[in-house]
PDB file of C-alpha atoms in Angstrom:
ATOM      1  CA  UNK A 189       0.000   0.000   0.000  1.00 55.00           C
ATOM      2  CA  UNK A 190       1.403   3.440  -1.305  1.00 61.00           C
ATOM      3  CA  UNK A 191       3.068   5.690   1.509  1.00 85.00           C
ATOM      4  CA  UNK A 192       1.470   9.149   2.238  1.00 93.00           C
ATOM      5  CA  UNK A 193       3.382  12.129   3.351  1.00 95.00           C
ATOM      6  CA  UNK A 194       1.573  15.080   4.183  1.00 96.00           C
ATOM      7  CA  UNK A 195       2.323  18.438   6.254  1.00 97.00           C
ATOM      8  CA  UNK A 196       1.717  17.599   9.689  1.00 96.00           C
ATOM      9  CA  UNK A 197      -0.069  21.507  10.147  1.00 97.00           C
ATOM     10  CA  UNK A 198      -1.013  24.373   8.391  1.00 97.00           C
ATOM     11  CA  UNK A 199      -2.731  27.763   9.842  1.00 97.00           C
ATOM     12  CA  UNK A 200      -4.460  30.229   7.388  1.00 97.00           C
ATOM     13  CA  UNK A 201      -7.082  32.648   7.742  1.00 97.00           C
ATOM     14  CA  UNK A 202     -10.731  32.795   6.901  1.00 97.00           C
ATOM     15  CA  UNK A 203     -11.291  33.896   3.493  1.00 97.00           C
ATOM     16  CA  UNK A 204      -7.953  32.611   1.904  1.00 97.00           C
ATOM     17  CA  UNK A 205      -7.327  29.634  -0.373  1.00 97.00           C
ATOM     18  CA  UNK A 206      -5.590  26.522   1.200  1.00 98.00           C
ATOM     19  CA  UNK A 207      -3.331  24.497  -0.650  1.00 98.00           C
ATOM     20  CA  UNK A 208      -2.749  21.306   1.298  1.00 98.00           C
ATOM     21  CA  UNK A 209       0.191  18.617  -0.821  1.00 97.00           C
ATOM     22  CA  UNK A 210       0.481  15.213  -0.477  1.00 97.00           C
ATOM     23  CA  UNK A 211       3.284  12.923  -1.862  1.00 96.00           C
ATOM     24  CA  UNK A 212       2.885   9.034  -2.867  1.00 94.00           C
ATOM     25  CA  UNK A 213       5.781   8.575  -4.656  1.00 94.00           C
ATOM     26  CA  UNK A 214       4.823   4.362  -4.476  1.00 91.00           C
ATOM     27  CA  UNK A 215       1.307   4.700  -6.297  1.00 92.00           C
ATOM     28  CA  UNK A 216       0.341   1.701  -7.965  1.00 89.00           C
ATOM     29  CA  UNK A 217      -1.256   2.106 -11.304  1.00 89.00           C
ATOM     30  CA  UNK A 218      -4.768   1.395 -10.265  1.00 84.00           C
ATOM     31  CA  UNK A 219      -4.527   3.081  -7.237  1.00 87.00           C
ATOM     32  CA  UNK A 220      -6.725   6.417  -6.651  1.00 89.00           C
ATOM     33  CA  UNK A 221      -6.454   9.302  -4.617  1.00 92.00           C
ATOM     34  CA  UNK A 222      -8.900  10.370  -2.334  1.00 91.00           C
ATOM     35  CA  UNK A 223      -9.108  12.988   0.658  1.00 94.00           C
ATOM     36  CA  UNK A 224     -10.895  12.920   3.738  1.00 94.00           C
ATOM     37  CA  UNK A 225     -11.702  15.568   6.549  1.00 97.00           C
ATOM     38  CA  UNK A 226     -12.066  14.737  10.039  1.00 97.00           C
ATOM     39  CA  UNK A 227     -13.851  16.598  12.844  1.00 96.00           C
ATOM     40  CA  UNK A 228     -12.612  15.800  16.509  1.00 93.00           C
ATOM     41  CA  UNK A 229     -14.721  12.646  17.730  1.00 92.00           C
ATOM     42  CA  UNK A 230     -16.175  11.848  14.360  1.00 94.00           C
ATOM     43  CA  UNK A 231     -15.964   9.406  11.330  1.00 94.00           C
ATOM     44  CA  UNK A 232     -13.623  10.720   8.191  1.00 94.00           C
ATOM     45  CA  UNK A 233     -15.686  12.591   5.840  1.00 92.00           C
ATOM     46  CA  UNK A 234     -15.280  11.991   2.119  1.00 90.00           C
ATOM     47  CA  UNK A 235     -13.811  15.427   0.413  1.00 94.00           C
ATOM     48  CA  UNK A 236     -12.812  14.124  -3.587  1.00 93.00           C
ATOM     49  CA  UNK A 237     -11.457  11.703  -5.294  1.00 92.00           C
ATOM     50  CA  UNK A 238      -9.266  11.294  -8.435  1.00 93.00           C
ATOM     51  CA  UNK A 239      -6.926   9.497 -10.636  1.00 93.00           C
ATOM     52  CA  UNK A 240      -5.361  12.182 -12.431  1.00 92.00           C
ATOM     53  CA  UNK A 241      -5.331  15.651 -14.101  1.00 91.00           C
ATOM     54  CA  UNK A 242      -7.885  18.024 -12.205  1.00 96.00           C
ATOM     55  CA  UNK A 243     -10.969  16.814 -10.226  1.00 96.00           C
ATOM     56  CA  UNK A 244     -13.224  19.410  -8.937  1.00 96.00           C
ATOM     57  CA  UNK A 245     -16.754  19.518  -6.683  1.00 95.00           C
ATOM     58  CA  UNK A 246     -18.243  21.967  -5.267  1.00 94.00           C
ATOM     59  CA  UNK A 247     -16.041  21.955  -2.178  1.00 94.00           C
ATOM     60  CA  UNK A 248     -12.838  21.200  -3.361  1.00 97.00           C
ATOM     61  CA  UNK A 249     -10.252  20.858  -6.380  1.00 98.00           C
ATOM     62  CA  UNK A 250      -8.028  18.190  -6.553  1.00 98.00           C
ATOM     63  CA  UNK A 251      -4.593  18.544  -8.597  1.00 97.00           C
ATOM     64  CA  UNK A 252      -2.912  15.725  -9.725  1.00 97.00           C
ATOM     65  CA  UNK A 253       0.513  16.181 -11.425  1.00 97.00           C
ATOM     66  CA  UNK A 254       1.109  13.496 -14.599  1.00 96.00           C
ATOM     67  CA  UNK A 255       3.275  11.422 -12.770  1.00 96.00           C
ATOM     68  CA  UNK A 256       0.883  11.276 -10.157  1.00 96.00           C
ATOM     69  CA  UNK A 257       3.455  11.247  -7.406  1.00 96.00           C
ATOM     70  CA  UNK A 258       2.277  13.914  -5.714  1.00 97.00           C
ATOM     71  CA  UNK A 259      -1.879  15.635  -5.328  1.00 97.00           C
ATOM     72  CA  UNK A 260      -2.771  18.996  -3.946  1.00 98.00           C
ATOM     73  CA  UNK A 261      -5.873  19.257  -2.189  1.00 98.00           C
ATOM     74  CA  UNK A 262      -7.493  23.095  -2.277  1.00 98.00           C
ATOM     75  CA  UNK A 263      -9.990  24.051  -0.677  1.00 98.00           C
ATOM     76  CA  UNK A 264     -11.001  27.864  -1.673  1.00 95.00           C
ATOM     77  CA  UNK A 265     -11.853  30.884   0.677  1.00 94.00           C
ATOM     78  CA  UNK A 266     -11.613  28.638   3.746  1.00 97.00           C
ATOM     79  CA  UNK A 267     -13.930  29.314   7.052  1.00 97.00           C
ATOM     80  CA  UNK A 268     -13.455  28.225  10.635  1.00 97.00           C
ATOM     81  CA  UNK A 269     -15.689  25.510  10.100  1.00 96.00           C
ATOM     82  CA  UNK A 270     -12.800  23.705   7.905  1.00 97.00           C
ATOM     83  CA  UNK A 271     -11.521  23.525  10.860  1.00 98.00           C
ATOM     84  CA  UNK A 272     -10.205  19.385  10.671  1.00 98.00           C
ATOM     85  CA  UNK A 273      -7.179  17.042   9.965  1.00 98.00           C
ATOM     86  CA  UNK A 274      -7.566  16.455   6.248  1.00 98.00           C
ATOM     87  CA  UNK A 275      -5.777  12.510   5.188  1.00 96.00           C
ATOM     88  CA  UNK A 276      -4.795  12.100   1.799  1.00 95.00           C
ATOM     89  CA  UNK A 277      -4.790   8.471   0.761  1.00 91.00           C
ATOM     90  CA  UNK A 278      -4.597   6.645  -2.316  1.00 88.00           C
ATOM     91  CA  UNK A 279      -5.800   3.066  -2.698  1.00 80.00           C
ATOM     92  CA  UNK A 280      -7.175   0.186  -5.160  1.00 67.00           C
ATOM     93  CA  UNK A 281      -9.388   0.070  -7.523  1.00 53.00           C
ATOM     94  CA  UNK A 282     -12.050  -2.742  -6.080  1.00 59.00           C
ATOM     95  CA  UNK A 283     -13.241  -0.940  -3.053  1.00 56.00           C
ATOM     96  CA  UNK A 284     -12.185  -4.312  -1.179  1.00 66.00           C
ATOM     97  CA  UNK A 285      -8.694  -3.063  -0.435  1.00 71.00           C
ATOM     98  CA  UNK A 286      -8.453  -0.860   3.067  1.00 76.00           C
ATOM     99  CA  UNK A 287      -7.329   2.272   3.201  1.00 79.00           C
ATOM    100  CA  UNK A 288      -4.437   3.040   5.322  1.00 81.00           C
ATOM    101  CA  UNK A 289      -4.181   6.295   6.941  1.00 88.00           C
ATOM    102  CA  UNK A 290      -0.915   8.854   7.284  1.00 89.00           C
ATOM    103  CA  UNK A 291      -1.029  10.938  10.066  1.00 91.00           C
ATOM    104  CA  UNK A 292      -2.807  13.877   8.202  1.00 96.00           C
ATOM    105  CA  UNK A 293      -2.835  17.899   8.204  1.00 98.00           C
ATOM    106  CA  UNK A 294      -4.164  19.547  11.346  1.00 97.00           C
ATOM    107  CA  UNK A 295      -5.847  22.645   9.489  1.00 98.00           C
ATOM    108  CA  UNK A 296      -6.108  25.063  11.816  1.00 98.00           C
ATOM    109  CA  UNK A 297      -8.552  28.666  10.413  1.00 98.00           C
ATOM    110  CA  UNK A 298      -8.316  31.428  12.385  1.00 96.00           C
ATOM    111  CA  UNK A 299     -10.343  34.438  12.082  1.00 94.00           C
TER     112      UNK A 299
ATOM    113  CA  UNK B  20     -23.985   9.381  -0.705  1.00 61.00           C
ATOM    114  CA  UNK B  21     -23.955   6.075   1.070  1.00 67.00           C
ATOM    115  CA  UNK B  22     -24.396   6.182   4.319  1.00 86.00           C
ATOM    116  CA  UNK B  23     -23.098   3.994   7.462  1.00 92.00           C
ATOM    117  CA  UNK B  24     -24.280   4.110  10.546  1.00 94.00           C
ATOM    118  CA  UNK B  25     -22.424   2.959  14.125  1.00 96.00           C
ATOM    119  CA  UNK B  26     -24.501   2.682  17.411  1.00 96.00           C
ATOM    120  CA  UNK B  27     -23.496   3.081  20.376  1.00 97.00           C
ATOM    121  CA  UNK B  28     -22.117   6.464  19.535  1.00 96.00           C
ATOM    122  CA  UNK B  29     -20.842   6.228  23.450  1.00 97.00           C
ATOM    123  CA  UNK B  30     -20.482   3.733  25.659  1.00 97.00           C
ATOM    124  CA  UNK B  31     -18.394   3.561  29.558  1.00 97.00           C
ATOM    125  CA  UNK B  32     -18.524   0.221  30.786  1.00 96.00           C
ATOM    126  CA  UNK B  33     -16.410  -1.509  33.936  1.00 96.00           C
ATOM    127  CA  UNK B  34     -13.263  -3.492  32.963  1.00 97.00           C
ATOM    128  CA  UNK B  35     -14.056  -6.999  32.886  1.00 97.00           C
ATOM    129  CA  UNK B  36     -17.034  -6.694  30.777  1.00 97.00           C
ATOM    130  CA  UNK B  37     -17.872  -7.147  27.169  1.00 97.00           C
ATOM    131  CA  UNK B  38     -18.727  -4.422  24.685  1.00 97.00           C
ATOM    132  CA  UNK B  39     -20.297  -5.058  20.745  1.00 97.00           C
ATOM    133  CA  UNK B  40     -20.645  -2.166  18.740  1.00 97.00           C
ATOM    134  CA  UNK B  41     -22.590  -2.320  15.098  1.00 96.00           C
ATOM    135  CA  UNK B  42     -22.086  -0.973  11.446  1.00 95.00           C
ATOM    136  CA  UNK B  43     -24.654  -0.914   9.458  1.00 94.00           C
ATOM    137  CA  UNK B  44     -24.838   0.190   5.682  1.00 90.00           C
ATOM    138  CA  UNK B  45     -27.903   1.640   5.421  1.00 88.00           C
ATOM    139  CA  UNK B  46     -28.400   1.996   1.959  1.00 82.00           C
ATOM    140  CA  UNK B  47     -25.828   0.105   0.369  1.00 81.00           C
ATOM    141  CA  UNK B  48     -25.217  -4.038   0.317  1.00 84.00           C
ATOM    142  CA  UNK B  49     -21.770  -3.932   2.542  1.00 83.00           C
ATOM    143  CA  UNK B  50     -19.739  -6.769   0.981  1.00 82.00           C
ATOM    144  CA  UNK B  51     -16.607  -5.817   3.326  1.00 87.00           C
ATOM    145  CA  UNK B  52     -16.348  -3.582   6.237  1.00 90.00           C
ATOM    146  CA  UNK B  53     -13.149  -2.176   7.331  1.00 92.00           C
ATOM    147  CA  UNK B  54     -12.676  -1.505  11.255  1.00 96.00           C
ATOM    148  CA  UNK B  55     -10.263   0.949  12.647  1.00 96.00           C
ATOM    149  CA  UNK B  56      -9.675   2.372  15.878  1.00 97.00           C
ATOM    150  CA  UNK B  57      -7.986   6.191  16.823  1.00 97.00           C
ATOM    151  CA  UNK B  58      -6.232   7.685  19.842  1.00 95.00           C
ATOM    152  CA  UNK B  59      -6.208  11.046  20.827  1.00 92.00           C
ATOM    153  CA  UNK B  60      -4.999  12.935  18.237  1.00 90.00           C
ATOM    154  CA  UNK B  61      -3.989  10.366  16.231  1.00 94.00           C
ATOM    155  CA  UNK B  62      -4.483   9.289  13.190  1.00 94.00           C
ATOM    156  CA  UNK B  63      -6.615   6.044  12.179  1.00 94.00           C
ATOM    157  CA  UNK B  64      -4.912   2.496  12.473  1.00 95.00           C
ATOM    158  CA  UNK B  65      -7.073  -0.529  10.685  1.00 93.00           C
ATOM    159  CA  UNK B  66      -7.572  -3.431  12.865  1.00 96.00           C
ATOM    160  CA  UNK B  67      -9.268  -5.904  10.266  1.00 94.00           C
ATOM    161  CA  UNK B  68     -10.967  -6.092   7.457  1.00 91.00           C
ATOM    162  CA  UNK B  69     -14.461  -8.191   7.153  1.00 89.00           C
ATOM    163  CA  UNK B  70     -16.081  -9.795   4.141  1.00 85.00           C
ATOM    164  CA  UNK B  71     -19.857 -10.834   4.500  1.00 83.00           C
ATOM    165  CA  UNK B  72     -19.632 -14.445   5.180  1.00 82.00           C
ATOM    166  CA  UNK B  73     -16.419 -15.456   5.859  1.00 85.00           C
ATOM    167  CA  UNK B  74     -13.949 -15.016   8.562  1.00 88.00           C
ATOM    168  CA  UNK B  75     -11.963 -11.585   9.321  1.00 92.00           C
ATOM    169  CA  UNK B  76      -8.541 -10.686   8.511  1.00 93.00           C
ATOM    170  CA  UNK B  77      -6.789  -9.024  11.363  1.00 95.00           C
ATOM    171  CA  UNK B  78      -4.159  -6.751  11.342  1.00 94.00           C
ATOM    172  CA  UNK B  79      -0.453  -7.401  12.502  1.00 94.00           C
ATOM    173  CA  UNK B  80      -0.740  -6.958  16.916  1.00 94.00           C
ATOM    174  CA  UNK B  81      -4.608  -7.120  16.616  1.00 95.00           C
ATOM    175  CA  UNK B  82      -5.772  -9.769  19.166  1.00 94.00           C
ATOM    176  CA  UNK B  83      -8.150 -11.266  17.272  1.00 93.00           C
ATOM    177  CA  UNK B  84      -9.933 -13.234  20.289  1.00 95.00           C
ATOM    178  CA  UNK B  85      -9.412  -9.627  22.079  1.00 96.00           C
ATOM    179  CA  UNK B  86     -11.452  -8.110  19.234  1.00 97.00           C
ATOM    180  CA  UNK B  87     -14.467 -10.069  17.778  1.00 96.00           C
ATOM    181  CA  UNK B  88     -15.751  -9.172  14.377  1.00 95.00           C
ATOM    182  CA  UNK B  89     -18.910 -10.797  12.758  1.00 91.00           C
ATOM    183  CA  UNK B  90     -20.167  -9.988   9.493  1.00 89.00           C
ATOM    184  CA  UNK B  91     -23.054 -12.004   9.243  1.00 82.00           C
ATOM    185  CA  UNK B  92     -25.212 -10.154   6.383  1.00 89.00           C
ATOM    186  CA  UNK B  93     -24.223  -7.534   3.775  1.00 88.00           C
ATOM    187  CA  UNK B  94     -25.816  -4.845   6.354  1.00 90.00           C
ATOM    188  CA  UNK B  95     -24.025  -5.264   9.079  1.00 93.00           C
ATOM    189  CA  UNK B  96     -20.751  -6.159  10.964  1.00 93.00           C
ATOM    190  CA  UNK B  97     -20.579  -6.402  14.967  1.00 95.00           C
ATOM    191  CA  UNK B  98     -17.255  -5.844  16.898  1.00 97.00           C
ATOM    192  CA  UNK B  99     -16.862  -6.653  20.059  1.00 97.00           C
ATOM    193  CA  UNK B 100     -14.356  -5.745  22.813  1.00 97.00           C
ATOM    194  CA  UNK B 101     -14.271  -8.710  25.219  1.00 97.00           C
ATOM    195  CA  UNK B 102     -12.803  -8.499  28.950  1.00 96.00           C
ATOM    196  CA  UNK B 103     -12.616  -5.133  28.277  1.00 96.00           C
ATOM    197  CA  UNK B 104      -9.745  -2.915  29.955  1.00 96.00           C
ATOM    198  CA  UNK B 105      -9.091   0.385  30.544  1.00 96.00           C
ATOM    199  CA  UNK B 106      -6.421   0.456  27.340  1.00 96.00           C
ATOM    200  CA  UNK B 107      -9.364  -0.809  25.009  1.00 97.00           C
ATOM    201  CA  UNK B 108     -10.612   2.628  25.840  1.00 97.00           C
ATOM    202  CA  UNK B 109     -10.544   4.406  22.368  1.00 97.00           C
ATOM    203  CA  UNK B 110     -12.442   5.636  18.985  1.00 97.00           C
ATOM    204  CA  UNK B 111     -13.458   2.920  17.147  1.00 98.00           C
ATOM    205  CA  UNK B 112     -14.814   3.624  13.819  1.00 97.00           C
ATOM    206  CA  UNK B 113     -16.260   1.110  10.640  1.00 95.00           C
ATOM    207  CA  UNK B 114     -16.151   1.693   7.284  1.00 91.00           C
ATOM    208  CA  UNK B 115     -17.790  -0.092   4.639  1.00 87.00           C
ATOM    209  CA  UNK B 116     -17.554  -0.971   0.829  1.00 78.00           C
ATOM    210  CA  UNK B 117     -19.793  -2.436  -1.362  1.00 67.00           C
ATOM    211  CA  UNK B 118     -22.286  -2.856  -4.110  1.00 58.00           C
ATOM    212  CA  UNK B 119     -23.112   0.932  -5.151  1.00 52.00           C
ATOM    213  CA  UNK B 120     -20.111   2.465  -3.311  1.00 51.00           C
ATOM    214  CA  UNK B 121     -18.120   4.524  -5.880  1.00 51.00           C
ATOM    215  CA  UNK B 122     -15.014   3.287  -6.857  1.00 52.00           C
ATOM    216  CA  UNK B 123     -12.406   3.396  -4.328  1.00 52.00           C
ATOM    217  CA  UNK B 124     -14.159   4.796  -2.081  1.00 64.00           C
ATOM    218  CA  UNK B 125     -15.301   4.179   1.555  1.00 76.00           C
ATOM    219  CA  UNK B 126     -17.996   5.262   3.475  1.00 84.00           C
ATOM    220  CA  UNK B 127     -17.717   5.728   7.143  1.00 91.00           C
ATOM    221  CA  UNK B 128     -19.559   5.654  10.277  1.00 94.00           C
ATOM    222  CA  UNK B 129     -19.734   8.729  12.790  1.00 95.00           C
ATOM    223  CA  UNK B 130     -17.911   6.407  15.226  1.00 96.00           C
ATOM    224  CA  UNK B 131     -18.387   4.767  18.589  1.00 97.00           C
ATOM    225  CA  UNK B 132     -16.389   6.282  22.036  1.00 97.00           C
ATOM    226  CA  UNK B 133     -15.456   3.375  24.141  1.00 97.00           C
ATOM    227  CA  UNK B 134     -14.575   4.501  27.738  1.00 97.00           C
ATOM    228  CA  UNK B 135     -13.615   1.516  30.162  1.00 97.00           C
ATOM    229  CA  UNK B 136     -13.019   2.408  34.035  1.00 96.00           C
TER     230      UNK B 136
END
């Protein structure tokens, strides 16, 4: 299962764009990419999920470089309700595989 | 989206005793459930992984006759924390897979607080 390295914080300000990177220089070729936000006592939330290129929802964009060795999760004009540890994972294809956590970005917004 | 659901949400029990907590996929047919547990600010470890049906596959250090996990229908996996003790005390949260699930992803539940005194 690929490796995840991710900032272990980052503090911005309400209102500005955040820019969190992840690297998983071990992907597999069938393995996607997919973010998740977690609130303190509460199940990961699902954020996005690609393979490559751009992905983009209505609360996030997800950047994926060609060699896919690397993703950038941003989330635009943040609030204090983003507020979470956001874990960048990547895994298989089937669903069936589990998905292994890093130790995540404490995002801390401050107003 | 799919949605999972975990019940108790809470639960502080005396050491000794026995503790099950359920997933269900409420929407969804559930053909494996994943099982993790989290410290304090910590980050998710999986303990095993559960396929409707069949026995599940613990993870390295997991005491599997510690931790009990039955996956008896495509709706719902038990675990249970037998003899409980104080160190079982932790997050515990499922996740499930499954017929309908998007690919690659997992749904999860809101997660169960175990507190043993």
């Amino acid at each position: 299962l690929a490796k995840t390295t991710q900032p272990i914080s980052m503090d911005s300000y309400e209102g500005q764009e955040v820019n969190i990177t992840c690297s998983h220089n071990n992907i597999a070729t069938n393995d996607y990419i997919t973010w998740y936000q977690q609130f303190p006592s509460q199940g990961p939330r699902f954020i996005i999920q690609g393979y490559k290129t751009k992905v983009t929802n209505e609360v996030a964009s997800l950047f994926i470089p060609a060699d896919r060795k690397s993703s950038t999760l941003s989330l635009p004009r943040v609030s204090l309700s983003d507020t979470a540890v956001y874990y960048c994972l990547v895994g298989g294809f089937s669903g069936n595989t589990p998905l292994v956590f890093g130790k995540g970005t404490r995002l801390s917004v401050i107003a | 989206g799919a949605v999972v659901s975990q019940h108790p949400s809470r639960v502080i029990c005396k050491s000794g005793t026995s503790v099950k907590i359920e997933c269900r996929s409420l929407d969804f047919q559930a053909t494996t459930m994943f099982w993790y547990r989290q410290f304090p600010k910590k980050s998710l470890m999986l303990m095993a992984t559960s396929n409707e049906g069949s026995k599940a596959t613990y993870e390295q250090g997991v005491e599997k006759d510690k931790f009990l996990i039955n996956h008896a229908s495509l709706t719902l996996s038990t675990l249970t924390v037998t003899s409980a003790h104080p160190e079982d005390s932790s997050f515990y949260i499922c996740s499930a897979s499954g017929q309908g699930a998007a690919t690659g992803e997992l749904f999860f539940g809101e997660g169960s607080r175990l507190t043993v005194l």
